[in-house]
Tab-separated table of N, CA and C in Angstrom:
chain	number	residue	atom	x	y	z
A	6	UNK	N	21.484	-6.445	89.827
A	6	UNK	CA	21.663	-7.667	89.053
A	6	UNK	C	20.407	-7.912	88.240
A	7	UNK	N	20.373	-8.212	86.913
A	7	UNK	CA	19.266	-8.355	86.236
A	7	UNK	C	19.870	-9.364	85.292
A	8	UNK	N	18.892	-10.760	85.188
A	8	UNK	CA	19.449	-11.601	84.179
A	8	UNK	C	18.256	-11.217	82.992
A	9	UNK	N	18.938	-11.387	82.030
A	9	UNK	CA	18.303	-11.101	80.612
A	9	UNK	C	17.624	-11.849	80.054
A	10	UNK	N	16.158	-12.390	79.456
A	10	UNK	CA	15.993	-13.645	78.715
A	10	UNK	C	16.298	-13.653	77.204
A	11	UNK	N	16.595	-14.288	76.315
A	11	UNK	CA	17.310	-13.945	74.731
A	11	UNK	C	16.327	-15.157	74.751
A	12	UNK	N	15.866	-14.967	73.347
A	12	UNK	CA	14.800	-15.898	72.282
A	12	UNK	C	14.783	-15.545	70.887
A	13	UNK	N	14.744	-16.077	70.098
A	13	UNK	CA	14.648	-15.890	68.572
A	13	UNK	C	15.968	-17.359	67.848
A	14	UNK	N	16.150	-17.619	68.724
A	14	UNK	CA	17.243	-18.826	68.081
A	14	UNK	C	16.873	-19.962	66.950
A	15	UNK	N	16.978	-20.852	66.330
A	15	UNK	CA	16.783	-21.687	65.553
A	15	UNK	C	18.057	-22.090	64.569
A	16	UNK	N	17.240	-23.306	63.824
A	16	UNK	CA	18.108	-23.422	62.630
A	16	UNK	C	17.961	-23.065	61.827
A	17	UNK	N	18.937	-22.355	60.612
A	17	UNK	CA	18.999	-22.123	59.400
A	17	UNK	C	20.208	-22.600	58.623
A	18	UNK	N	20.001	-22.512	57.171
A	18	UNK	CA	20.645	-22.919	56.299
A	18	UNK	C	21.868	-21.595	55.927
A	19	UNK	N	22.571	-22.000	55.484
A	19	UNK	CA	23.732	-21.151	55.192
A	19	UNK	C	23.448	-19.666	54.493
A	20	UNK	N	23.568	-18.677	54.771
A	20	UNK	CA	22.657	-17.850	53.683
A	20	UNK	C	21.268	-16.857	55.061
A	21	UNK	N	21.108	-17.804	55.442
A	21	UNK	CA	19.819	-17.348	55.689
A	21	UNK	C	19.668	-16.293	56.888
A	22	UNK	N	18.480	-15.932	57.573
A	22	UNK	CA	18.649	-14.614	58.668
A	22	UNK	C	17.866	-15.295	59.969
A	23	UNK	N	18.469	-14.162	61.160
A	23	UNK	CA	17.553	-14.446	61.830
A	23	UNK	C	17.838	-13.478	62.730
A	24	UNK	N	16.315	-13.381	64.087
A	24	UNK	CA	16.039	-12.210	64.459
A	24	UNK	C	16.195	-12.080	66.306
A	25	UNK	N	17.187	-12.140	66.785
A	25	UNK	CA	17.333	-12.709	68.270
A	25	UNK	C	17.006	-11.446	69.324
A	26	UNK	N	16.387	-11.217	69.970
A	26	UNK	CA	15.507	-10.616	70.912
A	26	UNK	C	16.254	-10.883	72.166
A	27	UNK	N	16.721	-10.239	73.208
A	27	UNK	CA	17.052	-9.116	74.729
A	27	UNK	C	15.896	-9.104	75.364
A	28	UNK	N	14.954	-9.668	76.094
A	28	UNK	CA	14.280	-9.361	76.943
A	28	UNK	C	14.611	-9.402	78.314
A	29	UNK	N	14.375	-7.615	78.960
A	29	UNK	CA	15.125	-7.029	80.236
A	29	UNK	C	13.156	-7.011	80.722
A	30	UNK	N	13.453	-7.115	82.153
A	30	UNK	CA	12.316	-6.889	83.182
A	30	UNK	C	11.764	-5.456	82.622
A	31	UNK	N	10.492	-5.884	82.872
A	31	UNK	CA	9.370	-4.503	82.545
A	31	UNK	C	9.754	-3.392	83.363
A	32	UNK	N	10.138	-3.243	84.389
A	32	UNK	CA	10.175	-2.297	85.826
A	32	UNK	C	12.071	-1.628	85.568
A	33	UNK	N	12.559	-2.567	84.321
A	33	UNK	CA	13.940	-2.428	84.382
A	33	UNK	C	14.505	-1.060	83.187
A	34	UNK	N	15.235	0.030	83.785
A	34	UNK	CA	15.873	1.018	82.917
A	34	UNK	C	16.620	0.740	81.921
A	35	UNK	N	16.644	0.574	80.680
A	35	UNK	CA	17.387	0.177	79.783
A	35	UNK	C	18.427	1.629	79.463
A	36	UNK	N	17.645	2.688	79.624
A	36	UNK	CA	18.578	3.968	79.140
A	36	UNK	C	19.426	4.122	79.931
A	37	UNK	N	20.764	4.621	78.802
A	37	UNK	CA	22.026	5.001	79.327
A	37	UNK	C	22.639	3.739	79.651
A	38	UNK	N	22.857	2.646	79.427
A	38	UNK	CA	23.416	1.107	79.291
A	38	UNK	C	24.170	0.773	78.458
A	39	UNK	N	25.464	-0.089	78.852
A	39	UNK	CA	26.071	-0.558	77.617
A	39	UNK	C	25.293	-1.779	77.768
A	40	UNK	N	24.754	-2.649	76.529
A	40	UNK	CA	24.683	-3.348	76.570
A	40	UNK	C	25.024	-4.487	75.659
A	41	UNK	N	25.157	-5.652	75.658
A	41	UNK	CA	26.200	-6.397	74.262
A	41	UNK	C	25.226	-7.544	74.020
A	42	UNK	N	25.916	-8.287	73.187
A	42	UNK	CA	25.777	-9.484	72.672
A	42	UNK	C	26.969	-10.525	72.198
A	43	UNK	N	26.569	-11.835	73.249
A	43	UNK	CA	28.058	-12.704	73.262
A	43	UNK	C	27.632	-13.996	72.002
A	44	UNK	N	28.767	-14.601	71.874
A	44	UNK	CA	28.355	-16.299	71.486
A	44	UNK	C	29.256	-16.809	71.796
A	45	UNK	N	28.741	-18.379	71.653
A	45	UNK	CA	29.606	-19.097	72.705
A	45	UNK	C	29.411	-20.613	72.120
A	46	UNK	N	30.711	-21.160	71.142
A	46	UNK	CA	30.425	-22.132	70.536
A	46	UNK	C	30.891	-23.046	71.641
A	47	UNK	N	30.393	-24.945	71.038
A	47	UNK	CA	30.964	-25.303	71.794
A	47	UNK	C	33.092	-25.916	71.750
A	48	UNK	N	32.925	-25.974	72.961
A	48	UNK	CA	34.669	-26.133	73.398
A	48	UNK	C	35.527	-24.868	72.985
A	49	UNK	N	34.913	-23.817	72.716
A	49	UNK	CA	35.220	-22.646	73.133
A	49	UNK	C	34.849	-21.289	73.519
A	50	UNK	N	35.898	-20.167	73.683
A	50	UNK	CA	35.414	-18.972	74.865
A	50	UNK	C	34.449	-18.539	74.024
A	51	UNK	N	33.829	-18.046	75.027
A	51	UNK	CA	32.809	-16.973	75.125
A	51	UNK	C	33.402	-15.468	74.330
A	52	UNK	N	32.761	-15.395	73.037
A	52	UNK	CA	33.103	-13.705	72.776
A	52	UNK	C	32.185	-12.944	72.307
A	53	UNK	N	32.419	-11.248	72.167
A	53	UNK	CA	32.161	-10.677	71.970
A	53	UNK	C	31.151	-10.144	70.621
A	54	UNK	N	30.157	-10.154	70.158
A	54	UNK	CA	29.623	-9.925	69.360
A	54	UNK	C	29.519	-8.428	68.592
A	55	UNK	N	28.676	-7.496	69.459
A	55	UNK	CA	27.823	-6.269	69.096
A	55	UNK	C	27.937	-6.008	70.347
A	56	UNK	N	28.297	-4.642	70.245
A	56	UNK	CA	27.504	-3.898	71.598
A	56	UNK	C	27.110	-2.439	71.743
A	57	UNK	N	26.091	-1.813	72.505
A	57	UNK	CA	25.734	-0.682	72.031
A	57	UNK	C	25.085	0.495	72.898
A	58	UNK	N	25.477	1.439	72.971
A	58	UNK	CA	25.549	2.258	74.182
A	58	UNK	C	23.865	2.789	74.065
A	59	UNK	N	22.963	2.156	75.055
A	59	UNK	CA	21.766	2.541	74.678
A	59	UNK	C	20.873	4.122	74.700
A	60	UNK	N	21.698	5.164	75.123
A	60	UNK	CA	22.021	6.489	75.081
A	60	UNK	C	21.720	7.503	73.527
A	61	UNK	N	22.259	6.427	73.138
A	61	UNK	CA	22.416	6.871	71.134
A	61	UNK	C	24.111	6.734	70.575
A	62	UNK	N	24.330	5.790	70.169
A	62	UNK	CA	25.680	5.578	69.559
A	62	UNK	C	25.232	4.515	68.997
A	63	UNK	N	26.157	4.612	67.691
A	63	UNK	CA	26.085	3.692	66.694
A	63	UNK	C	26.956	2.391	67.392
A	64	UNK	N	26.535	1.298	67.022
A	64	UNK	CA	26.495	-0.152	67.566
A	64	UNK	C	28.353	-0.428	66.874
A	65	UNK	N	29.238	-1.236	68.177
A	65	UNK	CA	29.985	-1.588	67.927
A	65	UNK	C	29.440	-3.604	66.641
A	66	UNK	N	30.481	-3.058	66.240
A	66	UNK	CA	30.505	-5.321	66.244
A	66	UNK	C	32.045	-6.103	66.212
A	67	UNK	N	32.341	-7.374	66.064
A	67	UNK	CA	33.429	-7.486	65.442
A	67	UNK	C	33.242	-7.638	64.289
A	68	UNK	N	34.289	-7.694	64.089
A	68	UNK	CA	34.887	-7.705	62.240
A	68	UNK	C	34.164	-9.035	61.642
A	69	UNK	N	34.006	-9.973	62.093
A	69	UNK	CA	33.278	-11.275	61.421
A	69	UNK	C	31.977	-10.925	61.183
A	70	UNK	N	31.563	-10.075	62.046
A	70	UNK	CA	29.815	-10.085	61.483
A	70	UNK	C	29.202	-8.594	61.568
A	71	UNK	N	30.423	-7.913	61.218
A	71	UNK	CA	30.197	-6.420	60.104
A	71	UNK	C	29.610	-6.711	59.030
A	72	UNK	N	28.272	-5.898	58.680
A	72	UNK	CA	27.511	-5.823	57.367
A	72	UNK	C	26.991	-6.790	57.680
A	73	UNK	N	26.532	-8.017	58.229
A	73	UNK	CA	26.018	-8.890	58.088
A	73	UNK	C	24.388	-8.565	59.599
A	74	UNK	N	25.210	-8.101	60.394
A	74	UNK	CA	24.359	-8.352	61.698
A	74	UNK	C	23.981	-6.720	62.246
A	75	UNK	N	22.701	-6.555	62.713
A	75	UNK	CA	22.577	-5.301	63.300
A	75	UNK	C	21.718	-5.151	64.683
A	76	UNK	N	22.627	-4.482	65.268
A	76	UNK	CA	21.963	-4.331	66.904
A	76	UNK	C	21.046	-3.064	66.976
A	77	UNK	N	20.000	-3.160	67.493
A	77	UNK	CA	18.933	-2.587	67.838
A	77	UNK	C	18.343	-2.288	69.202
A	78	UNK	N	17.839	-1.366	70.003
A	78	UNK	CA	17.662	-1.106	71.009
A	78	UNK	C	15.873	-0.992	70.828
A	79	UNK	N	14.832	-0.980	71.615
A	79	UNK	CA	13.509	-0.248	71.779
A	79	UNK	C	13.082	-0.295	72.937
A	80	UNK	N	13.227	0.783	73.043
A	80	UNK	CA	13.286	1.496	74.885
A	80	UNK	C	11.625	0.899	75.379
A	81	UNK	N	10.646	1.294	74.574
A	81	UNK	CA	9.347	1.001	74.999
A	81	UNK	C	9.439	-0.114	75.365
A	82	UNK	N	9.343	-1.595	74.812
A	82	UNK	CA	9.584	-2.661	75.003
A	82	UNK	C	10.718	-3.358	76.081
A	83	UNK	N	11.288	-2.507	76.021
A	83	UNK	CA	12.250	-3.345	76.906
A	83	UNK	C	13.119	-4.207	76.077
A	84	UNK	N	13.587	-4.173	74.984
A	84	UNK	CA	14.196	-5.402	74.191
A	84	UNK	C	15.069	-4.775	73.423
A	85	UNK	N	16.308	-5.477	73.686
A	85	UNK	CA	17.467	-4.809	72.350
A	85	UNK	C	17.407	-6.252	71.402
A	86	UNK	N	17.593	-5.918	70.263
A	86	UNK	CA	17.499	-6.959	69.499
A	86	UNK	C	19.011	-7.491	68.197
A	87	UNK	N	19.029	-8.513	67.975
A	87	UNK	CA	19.951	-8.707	67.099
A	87	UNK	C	19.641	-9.038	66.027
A	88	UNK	N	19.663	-8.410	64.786
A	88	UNK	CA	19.425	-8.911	63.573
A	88	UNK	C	20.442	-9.939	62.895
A	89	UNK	N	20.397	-10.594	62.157
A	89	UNK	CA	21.807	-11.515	61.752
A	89	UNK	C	21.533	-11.564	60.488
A	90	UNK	N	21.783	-11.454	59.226
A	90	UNK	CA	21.486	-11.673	57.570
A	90	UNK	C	22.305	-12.570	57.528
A	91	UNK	N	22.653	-13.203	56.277
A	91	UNK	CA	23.603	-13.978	55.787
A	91	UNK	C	24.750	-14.598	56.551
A	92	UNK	N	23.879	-15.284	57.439
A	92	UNK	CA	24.549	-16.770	58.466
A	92	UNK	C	25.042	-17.533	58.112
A	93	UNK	N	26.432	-17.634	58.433
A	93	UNK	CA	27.388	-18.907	57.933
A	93	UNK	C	27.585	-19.739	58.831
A	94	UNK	N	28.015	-20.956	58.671
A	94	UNK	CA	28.091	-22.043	59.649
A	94	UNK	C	28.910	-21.923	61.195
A	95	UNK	N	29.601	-20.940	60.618
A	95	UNK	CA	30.999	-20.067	61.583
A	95	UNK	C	30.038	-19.497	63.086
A	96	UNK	N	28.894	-18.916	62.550
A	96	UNK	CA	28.258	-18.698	63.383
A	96	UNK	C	27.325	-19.440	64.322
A	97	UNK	N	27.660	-20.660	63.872
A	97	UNK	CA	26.908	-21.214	64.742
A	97	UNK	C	27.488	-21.448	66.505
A	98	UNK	N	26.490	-21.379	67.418
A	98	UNK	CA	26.867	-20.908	69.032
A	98	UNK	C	25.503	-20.368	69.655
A	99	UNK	N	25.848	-20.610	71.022
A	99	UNK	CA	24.739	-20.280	72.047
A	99	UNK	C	25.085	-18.506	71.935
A	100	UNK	N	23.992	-17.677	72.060
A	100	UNK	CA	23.658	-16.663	72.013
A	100	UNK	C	23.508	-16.101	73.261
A	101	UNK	N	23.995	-15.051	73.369
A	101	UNK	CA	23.492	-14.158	74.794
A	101	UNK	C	23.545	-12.733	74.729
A	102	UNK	N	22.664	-12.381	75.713
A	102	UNK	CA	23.011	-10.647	76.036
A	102	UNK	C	23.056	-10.615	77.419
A	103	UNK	N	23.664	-9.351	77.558
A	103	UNK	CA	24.200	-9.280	78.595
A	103	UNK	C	23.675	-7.495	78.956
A	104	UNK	N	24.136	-6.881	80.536
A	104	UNK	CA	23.865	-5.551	80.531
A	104	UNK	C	25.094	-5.811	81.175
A	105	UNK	N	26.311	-4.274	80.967
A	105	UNK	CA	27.448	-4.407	81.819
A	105	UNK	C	27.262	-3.038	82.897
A	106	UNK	N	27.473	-3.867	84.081
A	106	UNK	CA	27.261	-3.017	85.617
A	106	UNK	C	28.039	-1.798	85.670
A	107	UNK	N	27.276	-0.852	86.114
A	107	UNK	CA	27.425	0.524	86.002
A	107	UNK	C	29.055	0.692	86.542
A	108	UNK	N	29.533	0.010	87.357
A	108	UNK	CA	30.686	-0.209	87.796
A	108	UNK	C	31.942	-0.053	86.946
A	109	UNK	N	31.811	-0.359	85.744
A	109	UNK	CA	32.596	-0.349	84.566
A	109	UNK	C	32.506	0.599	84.007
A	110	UNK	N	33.094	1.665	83.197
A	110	UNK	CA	33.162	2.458	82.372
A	110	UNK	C	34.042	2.143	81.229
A	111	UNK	N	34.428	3.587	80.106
A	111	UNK	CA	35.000	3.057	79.167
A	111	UNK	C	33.684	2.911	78.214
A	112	UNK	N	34.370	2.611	76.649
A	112	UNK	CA	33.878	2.817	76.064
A	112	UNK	C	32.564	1.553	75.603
A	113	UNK	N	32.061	1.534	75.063
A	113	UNK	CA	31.154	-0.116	75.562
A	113	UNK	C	31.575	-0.510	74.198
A	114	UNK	N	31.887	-1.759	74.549
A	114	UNK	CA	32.631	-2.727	74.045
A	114	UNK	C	32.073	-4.508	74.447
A	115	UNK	N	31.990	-5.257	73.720
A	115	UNK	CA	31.514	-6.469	74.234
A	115	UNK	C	32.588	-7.234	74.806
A	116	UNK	N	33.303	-6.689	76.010
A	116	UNK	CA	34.446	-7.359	76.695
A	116	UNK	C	33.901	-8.216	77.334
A	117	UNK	N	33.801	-9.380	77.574
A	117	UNK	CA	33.738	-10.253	78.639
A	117	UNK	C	33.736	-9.878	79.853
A	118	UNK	N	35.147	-9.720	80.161
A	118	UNK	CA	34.821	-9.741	81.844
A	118	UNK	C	34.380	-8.243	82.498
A	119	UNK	N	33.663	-7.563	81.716
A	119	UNK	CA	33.344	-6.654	82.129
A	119	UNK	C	32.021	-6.692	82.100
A	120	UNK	N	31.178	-8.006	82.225
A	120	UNK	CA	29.723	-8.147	81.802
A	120	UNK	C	29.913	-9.270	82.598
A	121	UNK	N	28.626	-9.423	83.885
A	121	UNK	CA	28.491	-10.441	84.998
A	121	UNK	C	27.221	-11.266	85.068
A	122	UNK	N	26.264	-11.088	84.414
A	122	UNK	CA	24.791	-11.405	84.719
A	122	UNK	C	24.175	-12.127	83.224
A	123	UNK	N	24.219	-13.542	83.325
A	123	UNK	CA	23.733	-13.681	82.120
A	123	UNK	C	22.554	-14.430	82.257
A	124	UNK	N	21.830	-14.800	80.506
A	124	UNK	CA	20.666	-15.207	80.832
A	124	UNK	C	20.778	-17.058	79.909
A	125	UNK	N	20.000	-17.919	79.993
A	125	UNK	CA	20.041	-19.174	79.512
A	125	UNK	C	20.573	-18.910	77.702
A	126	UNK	N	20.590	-18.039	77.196
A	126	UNK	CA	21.072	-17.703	76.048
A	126	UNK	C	20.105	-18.397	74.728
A	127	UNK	N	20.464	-18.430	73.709
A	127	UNK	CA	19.390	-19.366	72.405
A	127	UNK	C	20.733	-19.566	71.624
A	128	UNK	N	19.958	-21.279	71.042
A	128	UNK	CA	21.120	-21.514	70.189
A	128	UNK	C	20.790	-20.961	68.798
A	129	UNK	N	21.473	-20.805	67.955
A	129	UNK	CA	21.828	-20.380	67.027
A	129	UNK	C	22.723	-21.221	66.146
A	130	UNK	N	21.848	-22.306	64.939
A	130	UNK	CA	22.498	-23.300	64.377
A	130	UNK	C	22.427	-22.995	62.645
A	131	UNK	N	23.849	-23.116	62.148
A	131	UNK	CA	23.694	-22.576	60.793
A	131	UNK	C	24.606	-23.750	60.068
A	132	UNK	N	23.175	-24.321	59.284
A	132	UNK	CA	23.745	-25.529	58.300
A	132	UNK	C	24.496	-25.174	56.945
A	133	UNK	N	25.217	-25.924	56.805
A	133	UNK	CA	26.250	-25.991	55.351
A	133	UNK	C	25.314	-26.666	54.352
């Protein structure tokens, strides 16, 4: 079990970027991991963002924030990271990452219930 800490959250204006950071324990293996990225507006579910097999495979996302957002891994550090460009209000929601337990297989995917351990998340607020 490893909870994750995520930081880089804030507000921005419609348009604008930002740079949200995965921090996993120093002592903790990041290689060979699926690992994702959720959001979670309020009064509704929790979904799926990005996710990305830390092995070497190109980063899933959904379709809303294709071309816009890019997931990043750096093994040294310990930190997968989320890039976000051109933030629309749509996006606004609590942020998280997650690692999904070796228990699961399949292809990595930011499924929900296949990801158990989360961390206080960052909000992520995008003005009109």
């Amino acid at each position: 079990q490893v909870q994750p800490v995520e930081t880089g959250g804030g507000t921005v204006q419609t348009g604008g970027s930002l740079t949200l950071s995965c921090h996993l324990p120093s002592g903790y293996d990041i290689t060979q991991r699926c690992m994702a990225w959720f959001r979670q507006a309020p009064g509704k579910e929790r979904e799926g963002v990005a996710s990305l097999w830390t092995a070497g495979s190109a980063p899933f996302y959904r379709d809303s924030v294709k071309g816009r957002f890019t997931m990043s891994q750096d093994n040294a550090k310990n930190v997968v990271n989320l890039q976000m460009n051109n933030l629309q209000p749509e996006d606004t929601a609590m942020y998280f990452c997650s690692v999904r337990p070796t228990k699961y297989g399949g292809p990595c995917r930011p499924f929900v219930p296949a990801f158990e351990d989360w961390g206080q998340g960052t909000q992520v607020t995008v003005s009109s």
